Amino acid sequence: MATVAANPAAAAAPAEVAGAEDREPKREELPGLDNQWRQIENSESGRERPLRAGESWFLVEKHWYKQWEAYVQGGDQDSSTFPGCINNATLFEDEINWRLKEGLVEGEDYVLLPAAAWHYLVSWYGLEDGQPPIERKVIELSNIRKVEVYPVELLLVRHNDLRTSHAVQFSNTDSVGLVLRTARERFLVEPQEDTRLWAKNSEGSLDRLYDTHLTVFDSALETGQLIIMETRKKDGTWPSAQLHVMNKKILEEDEDFRGQPGICGLTNLGNTCFMNSALQCLSNVPQLTEYFLSNCYLEELNFRNPLGMKGEIAEAYADLVKQAWSGHHRSIVPHVFKNKVGHFASQFLGYQQHDSQELLSFLLDGLHEDLNRVKKKEYVELCDAAGRPDQEVAQEAWQNHKRRNDSVIVDTFHGLFKSTLVCPDCGNVSVTFDPFCYLSVPLPISHKRVLEVFFIPMDPRRKPEQHRLVVPKKGKISDLCVALSKHTGISPERMMVADVFSHRFYKLYQLEEPLSSILDRDDIFVYEVSGRIEAIEGSREDIVVPVYLRERTPARDYNNSYYGLMLFGHPLLVSVPRDRFTWEGLYNVLMYRLSRYVTKPSSDDEDDGDEKEDDEEDKDDVPGPSTGGSLREPEPEQPGPSSGVTNRCPFLLDNCLGTSQWPPRRRRKQLFTLQTVNSNGTSDRTTSPEEVHAQPYIAIDWEPEMKKRYYDEAEAEGYVKHDCVGYVMKKAPVRLQECIELFTTVETLEKENPWYCPSCKQHQLATKKLDLWMLPEILIIHLKRFSYTKFSREKLDTLVEFPIRDLDFSEFVIKPQNESNPELYKYDLIAVSNHYGGMRDGHYTTFACNKDSGQWHYFDDNSVSPVNENQIESKAAYVLFYQRQDVARRLLSPDGSSGAPASPACSSPPSSEFMDVN
């Protein structure tokens, strides 16, 4: 800090102190005049030498200096031109504050002397009583060095007393940190209190001075600018943050609250339980929380890292930790942190549900880059092992990692993998060592899956049957038919599988198609048939016809003449013998298949129908109004399937039946009419060439009155449940160690992610094996419960049994071990992030052990309750946090935290106070 010194003796040489009683030295004590001139003007310490950044120079009044020059150049030490004591009075505005006059010009009002020359003159001639030396720093701005005659004068105030200011001068090269320290000294702030600075700009708004390493010049601070120092409150909040508090009532209630630090809920802002869960887990990592509570992060904030978030994520997280661990809140509202996360990671914008592990990954990376001690990352070339010993390669990899990444996150959470790739062709082996921040371990997946299907027998007297089948996950449609055959006794060859959606066939499956194409939510119908859809010429097999059910519904129109058609019920696959493959025969076959829920008309109904049909026979000869939705008359302009189709399937309906609609003229009472349609259930079969050349579907069209009279809808929708429907496939629990073993198992790379072999010079589906080389202080284990495939997404609700204490990794670490210290490989649980629900919806909560009290608590947004250890293990466990035992012992040592239990795998409070979260 460049400021006007209050003590002249501080700038004077010892000779000046010795002659304090007689400020005017005796002439015989002065060096020779030539010697004086040489030391002040021409020597290496004289004023002719170049400026050096950071050094001090002093202002001397020009008139006095000219008189001194005349004296020494006159050659007579007894001359009357003797200058006397140095007197800078004309350079000051007054003799009280000793403020420098504005507009002084070098060479006209003053001369500049380096520190050594100044001290010589003071020791020879003395300084006028009461005058302070005018010391100024040499600064370098834009590669230009100059003496800063007029420093920046800032007005320092406190946030709660803006009227009382302290004017203090700072050099442009002084840091904002120096401004902060000066403000703390002036306002007598206690060492344990947190403070930060705001600058009032020309528009009247306030700007945070985030980076305390920036200079006054780089922060664009100007003389006369108001600098406000803000002090954090005891509850961990900043006074300026109260403007954003969502619920002032909660704030007032919390003012007098005193609770256990860390036992603090987080308000759900709208689907932010995933964020709350991740934050609660991280907040209960002892060494990381202590790092923020003790303000160690302030010295390591990296505001210039292009990969970071300008320190804003670290500061927002620090504010959250200080509030949660102040003991003054039951719960806090993390809206500032939420906004910061959304600003730097757009995927978390808004209020959609997300994954707690994904947020945790972003947060750890963001904190690392914001707190990275490496200010300028150097280029590091990754090297393969090339046959070198693992110890050497691993040490080189870790050192290279630390050359670019060095933060509290690396110290706490980063470990080292060994990755081994083997080329299947040439056998080339590639070994690398890579850092990791967490382990994403797979769960042992069952190779079976359960599918629910409806079986539709050919016997019309039997109702459809619901079956629950156990089939191989990677099986085919034929495997489903084989499994169903065991329940029904029907041969798999006599089954056809269809996906039914919205009363139509969404898809007809081939036997060789994979079962993975069937989703759990699909409605799968399996039909008993006695033939094929695509008949083979010369074959005597029955022809399988897809059949839809439709009902005519009058639509509002200006002349009420338009009739729409609406699909209803379940579609059918009907086997039709070849000798009955006529419209009349098809009608009779369908009447037989529908006989369980369609009543045949009585003889009286037949007579009534004949009279009415005869009366309307002539009307049928007259074409009705042209309506695109009417299917009563064939459309001549529509190319039927008989055109150019005989080469593929000579038995298509239109070929055999000669028309696309039946009956063409009603001679006897019929319950419904038949119409050829496309797979969507409409008569437009010209939408694509494939439709034209495909087997047409048949639609059974009902008049509303006839349907109401003869169609039993309740009976048609009826079905029975097979005994197998009550079957539930039991999922045996798995041990966490099994998941870790699976993680370290050799696997073959997928086609989408091949490896380029430097020996073969081409991409290969190599085998890959990951091994654990070095484990971190805090080990995060992510259980991969969410499974994604091309056709399906599912959540695995397998119970994973994980130990709360003594998780031993010695069998998984391949680095030569220190057998004398087994604690290096044993871990104790400190937190769990839980996920309840399925893929599309769910809820996140947290179990965590308080580092001070040693008790486990259940965090459910803003609700916090003590729990038993036996409630922690559940099917909802998603992300596990483990602390290495040697670290726990170190933190509990006398020089570490006090009052904590002997083990971080904590003790439990009395069971009567517990809340049952299961």
PDB file of C-alpha atoms in Angstrom, residues 379-384 396-397 400 432-434:
ATOM      1  CA  TYR A 379       0.734 -29.405 -21.935  1.00  0.00           C
ATOM      2  CA  VAL A 380       1.353 -32.961 -20.764  1.00  0.00           C
ATOM      3  CA  GLU A 381       1.853 -35.790 -23.227  1.00  0.00           C
ATOM      4  CA  LEU A 382       0.219 -39.057 -22.220  1.00  0.00           C
ATOM      5  CA  CYS A 383       2.626 -41.981 -22.423  1.00  0.00           C
ATOM      6  CA  ASP A 384       1.906 -45.681 -22.721  1.00  0.00           C
ATOM      7  CA  GLU A 396       4.459 -40.722 -13.850  1.00  0.00           C
ATOM      8  CA  ALA A 397       0.705 -40.653 -14.611  1.00  0.00           C
ATOM      9  CA  ASN A 400       1.321 -35.566 -14.803  1.00  0.00           C
ATOM     10  CA  THR A 432      -2.299 -46.723 -19.072  1.00  0.00           C
ATOM     11  CA  PHE A 433      -3.053 -45.236 -15.673  1.00  0.00           C
ATOM     12  CA  ASP A 434      -5.984 -42.838 -15.480  1.00  0.00           C
TER      13      ASP A 434
END
